[in-house]
Structure formats: C-alpha cells, structure tokens
Coordinates of C-alpha atoms in Angstrom, one line a residue:
X1 CA 1.7 -23.7 10.2
X2 CA 1.4 -20.4 11.8
X3 CA -0.2 -19.5 14.9
X4 CA -1.3 -15.8 13.7
X5 CA -2.6 -16.0 9.5
X6 CA -1.8 -12.1 8.6
X7 CA -4.5 -10.4 6.5
X8 CA -1.8 -9.0 5.0
X9 CA 2.1 -9.4 4.6
X10 CA 4.7 -6.6 3.7
X11 CA 7.5 -7.7 2.0
X12 CA 10.4 -7.4 2.0
X13 CA 11.7 -5.1 -0.9
X14 CA 15.0 -7.2 -1.4
X15 CA 11.6 -9.9 -2.5
X16 CA 10.4 -7.4 -4.8
X17 CA 13.7 -6.3 -6.4
X18 CA 14.0 -10.7 -7.2
X19 CA 10.6 -10.9 -8.4
X20 CA 11.2 -8.0 -10.4
X21 CA 14.4 -9.0 -12.3
X22 CA 13.0 -13.2 -12.2
X23 CA 9.5 -11.9 -14.8
X24 CA 10.5 -8.0 -16.6
X25 CA 13.5 -8.0 -19.5
X26 CA 14.9 -4.1 -16.9
X27 CA 18.6 -2.9 -17.0
X28 CA 20.2 -5.0 -13.7
X29 CA 20.1 -4.1 -11.3
X30 CA 16.9 -3.6 -9.9
X31 CA 16.3 -0.7 -6.9
X32 CA 12.9 -0.9 -5.1
X33 CA 11.8 1.1 -2.5
X34 CA 8.3 1.3 -1.3
X35 CA 5.8 3.9 -2.0
X36 CA 3.1 3.6 -0.9
X37 CA 1.1 0.7 1.3
X38 CA -2.8 0.3 1.9
X39 CA -5.6 -0.3 -0.5
X40 CA -2.5 -1.9 -2.7
X41 CA 1.2 -1.4 -1.9
X42 CA 3.3 0.5 -4.3
X43 CA 6.8 0.6 -5.0
X44 CA 9.3 3.2 -7.4
X45 CA 11.8 0.4 -9.2
X46 CA 15.0 1.7 -10.1
X47 CA 16.3 -0.2 -13.3
X48 CA 20.2 -0.7 -13.2
X49 CA 19.7 2.3 -16.2
X50 CA 18.5 4.8 -14.2
X51 CA 15.3 3.7 -15.5
X52 CA 12.8 4.6 -13.2
X53 CA 9.5 2.6 -12.9
X54 CA 6.5 1.8 -10.6
X55 CA 5.1 -1.6 -8.9
X56 CA 2.2 -2.5 -7.9
X57 CA 1.6 -5.0 -5.8
X58 CA -2.5 -5.7 -5.2
X59 CA -4.2 -6.4 -1.7
X60 CA -6.4 -8.6 -1.3
X61 CA -10.0 -6.3 -1.0
X62 CA -13.6 -7.0 0.3
X63 CA -14.7 -6.7 -2.8
X64 CA -12.1 -10.0 -4.5
X65 CA -9.6 -10.1 -6.6
X66 CA -8.6 -7.3 -8.0
X67 CA -9.4 -7.8 -12.4
X68 CA -5.9 -7.0 -13.7
X69 CA -6.9 -8.7 -16.6
X70 CA -9.2 -5.7 -17.4
X71 CA -7.6 -2.9 -16.5
X72 CA -4.5 -4.1 -18.3
X73 CA -6.4 -4.6 -21.4
X74 CA -8.8 -1.3 -20.8
X75 CA -4.9 0.5 -20.8
X76 CA -3.9 -0.6 -23.7
X77 CA -6.4 0.2 -25.9
X78 CA -6.6 3.6 -24.2
X79 CA -2.5 4.1 -25.0
X80 CA -2.9 2.8 -28.2
X81 CA -6.4 5.5 -28.5
X82 CA -3.2 8.6 -28.1
X83 CA -5.1 8.6 -24.6
X84 CA -2.9 10.3 -21.6
X85 CA -2.1 7.5 -19.9
X86 CA 0.4 5.1 -17.6
X87 CA 0.4 2.2 -19.8
X88 CA 1.5 -1.8 -18.6
X89 CA 5.3 -2.8 -18.6
X90 CA 4.6 -6.8 -20.3
X91 CA 7.1 -9.6 -19.2
X92 CA 9.9 -11.4 -20.6
X93 CA 6.2 -13.5 -21.7
X94 CA 4.6 -10.8 -23.0
X95 CA 2.4 -10.6 -20.2
X96 CA 0.5 -7.3 -18.9
X97 CA 0.4 -9.3 -15.2
X98 CA 1.8 -11.4 -12.6
X99 CA 0.6 -13.5 -10.2
X100 CA 2.7 -14.0 -6.8
X101 CA 2.2 -15.6 -3.0
X102 CA 2.2 -14.3 0.0
X103 CA 1.2 -15.7 2.8
X104 CA -2.3 -14.7 3.3
X105 CA -2.3 -16.2 -0.9
X106 CA -2.0 -15.3 -4.0
X107 CA -1.3 -11.1 -5.0
X108 CA -0.8 -9.8 -9.1
X109 CA 1.5 -7.7 -9.7
X110 CA 1.9 -4.8 -13.0
X111 CA 4.8 -2.8 -14.1
X112 CA 4.4 1.0 -14.8
X113 CA 7.1 2.9 -16.3
X114 CA 6.8 6.0 -14.0
X115 CA 5.1 9.5 -14.9
X116 CA 7.1 12.3 -15.5
X117 CA 5.4 15.6 -14.9
X118 CA 4.0 17.2 -11.5
X119 CA 1.2 16.6 -9.2
X120 CA -1.7 18.5 -10.0
X121 CA -2.6 21.3 -8.4
X122 CA -5.8 20.9 -5.4
X123 CA -6.8 25.2 -7.0
X124 CA -5.4 25.1 -10.2
X125 CA -7.6 25.8 -12.8
X126 CA -6.1 24.3 -15.9
X127 CA -5.2 21.1 -13.6
X128 CA -8.9 20.8 -13.3
X129 CA -9.6 21.5 -16.9
X130 CA -6.8 18.8 -18.0
X131 CA -8.2 16.6 -15.7
X132 CA -11.9 17.2 -17.2
X133 CA -10.4 16.5 -21.2
X134 CA -8.5 13.5 -20.3
X135 CA -11.8 11.8 -18.7
X136 CA -13.2 12.3 -21.1
X137 CA -11.3 11.3 -24.6
X138 CA -11.0 8.0 -22.2
X139 CA -15.2 7.6 -22.0
X140 CA -14.6 8.9 -26.1
X141 CA -11.8 5.9 -26.1
X142 CA -14.4 3.9 -24.4
X143 CA -16.8 3.1 -26.9
X144 CA -14.6 0.9 -28.6
X145 CA -13.9 -0.9 -26.1
X146 CA -15.4 -4.3 -25.1
X147 CA -14.0 -5.6 -22.1
X148 CA -14.1 -9.3 -22.2
X149 CA -15.4 -10.6 -18.5
X150 CA -14.5 -7.9 -16.4
X151 CA -15.4 -9.0 -12.5
X152 CA -17.1 -5.8 -11.7
X153 CA -19.4 -3.6 -12.7
X154 CA -19.7 0.0 -11.0
X155 CA -23.6 -0.3 -10.8
X156 CA -25.2 0.9 -7.7
X157 CA -25.3 -2.9 -6.2
X158 CA -21.1 -2.8 -6.2
X159 CA -21.1 1.1 -5.6
X160 CA -23.8 1.3 -2.9
X161 CA -25.6 -1.3 -1.6
X162 CA -22.9 -3.9 -0.7
X163 CA -20.9 -1.1 1.0
X164 CA -23.7 0.0 3.0
X165 CA -23.6 -3.9 3.9
X166 CA -20.1 -3.9 4.6
X167 CA -20.2 -0.7 7.2
X168 CA -23.2 -2.0 8.8
X169 CA -21.8 -6.0 9.6
X170 CA -18.1 -4.1 10.1
X171 CA -20.1 -2.6 13.6
X172 CA -18.4 0.7 13.0
X173 CA -21.7 2.4 13.0
X174 CA -23.6 1.7 17.0
X175 CA -25.9 4.3 16.6
X176 CA -29.2 2.0 15.3
X177 CA -30.8 6.1 14.3
X178 CA -27.3 7.0 12.5
X179 CA -26.9 3.4 10.4
X180 CA -30.9 3.7 9.8
X181 CA -30.4 7.2 8.5
X182 CA -27.8 6.1 6.1
X183 CA -29.9 3.8 4.9
X184 CA -32.7 5.7 4.4
X185 CA -30.6 8.0 2.2
X186 CA -28.8 5.3 0.5
X187 CA -32.3 4.2 -0.2
X188 CA -33.7 7.6 -1.3
X189 CA -31.0 7.8 -3.4
X190 CA -30.8 4.9 -5.3
X191 CA -34.4 5.5 -6.3
X192 CA -33.0 9.2 -7.6
X193 CA -30.4 7.4 -9.6
X194 CA -33.2 4.0 -10.8
X195 CA -35.0 6.2 -12.6
X196 CA -32.8 8.5 -14.6
X197 CA -31.4 7.6 -18.1
X198 CA -27.5 7.8 -17.9
X199 CA -24.7 6.2 -19.3
X200 CA -23.2 3.8 -19.3
X201 CA -19.4 4.1 -20.3
X202 CA -15.9 2.4 -19.3
X203 CA -14.8 3.6 -15.7
X204 CA -11.5 5.5 -14.3
X205 CA -13.1 4.9 -11.0
X206 CA -11.0 6.7 -9.3
X207 CA -11.0 10.7 -11.2
X208 CA -10.2 12.6 -7.7
X209 CA -7.8 15.3 -8.7
X210 CA -5.1 13.4 -8.0
X211 CA -4.7 9.8 -10.0
X212 CA -2.8 12.7 -12.4
X213 CA 0.7 13.6 -13.7
X214 CA 0.4 16.8 -15.5
X215 CA 3.4 16.4 -18.0
X216 CA 5.2 19.2 -20.0
X217 CA 2.5 20.0 -22.8
X218 CA -0.7 20.4 -19.4
X219 CA -2.0 16.9 -19.9
X220 CA -3.3 15.4 -16.9
X221 CA -1.7 11.5 -17.6
X222 CA -4.3 8.8 -14.9
X223 CA -2.7 5.8 -13.3
X224 CA -4.3 4.6 -10.9
X225 CA -7.2 2.4 -12.5
X226 CA -7.6 -0.9 -10.1
X227 CA -11.0 0.5 -9.3
X228 CA -12.4 0.5 -13.0
X229 CA -14.7 -1.1 -14.5
X230 CA -17.9 -0.9 -16.5
X231 CA -20.2 1.7 -15.2
X232 CA -22.0 4.5 -14.6
X233 CA -20.8 7.8 -16.3
X234 CA -22.0 10.3 -13.6
X235 CA -20.3 8.5 -11.3
X236 CA -17.1 9.0 -13.0
X237 CA -17.9 12.8 -13.6
X238 CA -19.2 12.2 -9.9
X239 CA -16.0 11.4 -8.2
X240 CA -13.7 14.5 -9.1
X241 CA -17.2 17.0 -8.2
X242 CA -17.0 15.0 -4.6
X243 CA -13.5 15.8 -4.2
X244 CA -14.1 19.3 -3.9
X245 CA -16.8 19.4 -1.4
X246 CA -16.3 16.5 1.1
X247 CA -14.3 16.3 4.4
X248 CA -15.1 19.5 5.8
X249 CA -14.4 21.4 1.9
X250 CA -17.2 23.7 0.1
X251 CA -14.9 24.5 -3.3
X252 CA -17.1 24.1 -6.1
X253 CA -15.5 26.0 -8.1
X254 CA -12.5 23.4 -9.7
X255 CA -15.8 21.3 -10.5
X256 CA -16.6 23.8 -13.5
X257 CA -13.3 23.9 -14.5
X258 CA -13.2 20.1 -15.2
X259 CA -16.6 20.0 -16.4
X260 CA -15.3 23.1 -18.6
X261 CA -12.9 20.7 -20.1
X262 CA -14.7 18.0 -20.4
X263 CA -17.6 19.0 -22.6
X264 CA -14.4 21.1 -24.6
X265 CA -13.7 17.3 -25.4
X266 CA -17.3 15.5 -25.3
X267 CA -20.5 16.8 -24.7
X268 CA -22.4 15.9 -21.2
X269 CA -27.0 14.6 -21.2
X270 CA -28.3 16.8 -18.4
X271 CA -29.4 13.3 -16.9
X272 CA -25.9 12.3 -16.4
X273 CA -24.9 15.9 -15.5
X274 CA -27.7 16.4 -12.8
X275 CA -26.9 12.5 -11.5
X276 CA -23.4 13.0 -11.0
X277 CA -24.7 15.3 -8.1
X278 CA -26.5 12.0 -6.4
X279 CA -23.6 9.1 -6.8
X280 CA -21.7 12.3 -4.3
X281 CA -23.6 10.0 -1.8
X282 CA -22.6 6.4 -4.2
X283 CA -18.9 8.0 -3.7
X284 CA -18.8 8.6 0.0
X285 CA -21.0 5.0 1.0
X286 CA -18.3 3.4 -1.1
X287 CA -15.5 4.9 0.7
X288 CA -17.0 4.2 4.0
X289 CA -17.6 1.0 3.2
X290 CA -14.2 0.5 1.6
X291 CA -12.8 1.4 5.2
X292 CA -15.6 -0.7 6.9
X293 CA -14.0 -3.4 5.3
X294 CA -10.4 -3.4 7.4
X295 CA -10.9 -2.6 10.8
X296 CA -9.7 -5.4 11.2
X297 CA -6.8 -5.1 9.5
X298 CA -6.4 -1.2 10.8
X299 CA -8.7 -1.3 13.7
X300 CA -11.8 0.4 14.9
X301 CA -10.2 3.7 15.5
X302 CA -8.2 4.3 11.8
X303 CA -11.8 3.7 10.9
X304 CA -14.1 5.4 13.4
X305 CA -14.8 8.9 11.6
X306 CA -16.9 7.0 9.4
X307 CA -20.2 7.2 12.0
X308 CA -19.9 10.7 12.1
X309 CA -20.1 10.8 8.1
X310 CA -24.0 10.3 7.9
X311 CA -24.7 13.9 8.4
X312 CA -22.0 15.7 5.4
X313 CA -24.6 13.9 3.5
X314 CA -27.7 14.6 5.0
X315 CA -26.5 18.5 4.5
X316 CA -26.3 17.9 0.4
X317 CA -28.4 15.9 -0.1
X318 CA -30.8 18.6 2.1
X319 CA -28.7 21.7 -0.3
X320 CA -28.8 19.6 -3.3
X321 CA -32.2 18.0 -3.8
X322 CA -34.4 19.8 -1.5
X323 CA -33.2 23.2 -1.1
X324 CA -31.3 23.4 -5.0
X325 CA -28.3 26.0 -3.2
X326 CA -25.4 24.5 -5.4

C-alpha cells in the first residue's frame, strides 16, 4: 500500500523496452528514449537493425479511457484507402494495441512506424495546403468507415459542455463574473451551431497543422489520432483556423491555403464553412477544459492562463459574428 497514490506515473525506459520486446517482433535489442510526457507518453523506439518506431502510451484523461480500438481500426481503414497516415504496427499476435499495468491503473500502448519527412512550417502555404488535402482525403475515406462501438462522439456535449464543467469544477477561474461570461459565450455558440445543417463524419480531431510530416512528395502524412471520433466536419476544419488565431496569433493566410487544399479534393458546404468559425470558440473551451482537468496533476500555476482566455473568446465572437471583420 502506497502512502501517496499516483495520478500519473512515468515508466522507466527499460520497462518500455521490455514491454515492446515481449509483444512485438522487432529486431533486437530495442532501445527507447522518452520524447514527450504529457497528454500521452511518447517514446522513440529503435530496433537492432536501425528501424525507427514511435510507441505511444496513453494517459488517463478526464474524458475516460483512450479509444484505441476505434482509433486503430480507423487508421487501418485510412491506410487501406490510400490516405497518408501513420498506421499502427501489429503485435506478434496480430493486435493493434495493448494494455499494460501501471501504478495508477491500466494504460493502452500503440506502436507506429516513425514517419519520414519534415515538420510542417507555420508560414509555408504549401504545407497548409497539403494539410487541407490530407484532411479532405481522410473525410472522403470516412464515408466508408463504420466505427464499431466508438467510445466518444465529438459533439457539443464532449467538446463544449463537459469541458466547461471541468473549468468550473477545477476552481481555476475564481472570478464568478468571468466564468459567467464563458457560460454565456458557450450558450450562444451552442445555439448557433445547433441551428445549422452540419455534416457529420469521422474526425481526426486535432488537425492544427503540426500533427503531420511533409514527405518527399509534398504530402502531409497525419499522426496523433487519439482525439479522433465521429463528429462535426466543421469542427475538424476549425482546429486549423483556431491554431492561426489563438494565443496572440492573428494571421489567416495559412487558413485560406488550408481551405484551398481541402477544396481541391472535396467541397465544403456553406453551413460547414460558416460553422468552422463558430467552432473556434468550441475548440478553445475544449482545450481549456483539458488543461483544467489536469490542475491536480500539473498544479494551478500551470493552468492559470485559463482564467484570462474569456477576452479572446469575446473578441473573436464580436469580430466574426457581430462586426463581421473576418
């Protein structure tokens, strides 16, 4: 019995190496190093023959367990459909994911082959266009994908209402007037979205422009699908726009390039395009809720920025839907 039960433990790399050796038919010895600790733990794994892989160990999140079953099924479908993505590597037994034991409970692991190519550049219109093309290809392929028991729907309950409740329950926003503004903006946004005739698809869920590598052919090869699920197509578009205008950024040139790339493959309905601007607010509140749910793990100082974000949402709402400056 531990005196201090962990919310989140970080495995030793030796333990990750043993886990991979036990379950995957990689050339031995496998060596690992931790690339990122946070919403997930991500390791670079190198086989004895020099082949490079990425092992992702899911973190327990407020939304619930990782939906790796549907995620890996979708990735397999996309690969078979010719969409450039990082496909999961099967275990010796043919499984696309595994569950291992950690002090805080079970955690799901998935192994991917490491992608070649370069990181997209924030101000490269060609990279933005490539991201748009791949997202459109993904949505085309999603039309023939039938998720079997997906754990999450990227609807307003998942993206807006529950994250708002996490912000409230965390106590990060101490000013009741500021929290009231968040609630009011969220209510207006939800009402406007509910009034639209919006397309439903299977979403990547985190297409902000950097969950990709640009290969030699100039394609954007997507990875990081752990926020994926059936949801609003407009939300999937909006994440890229949000990345251009949030946290002090104000350029929309790359957004237009992204949309040009998407439309080169697949049309966008006027309702979906209009709603993407509304979903910028949804995306921002979703992120705020994600961070607020980690207050006990990361500390209140690390999530204190949340209380200052009502102003961004007020300005965005005013400019886009009142003054129409966009």
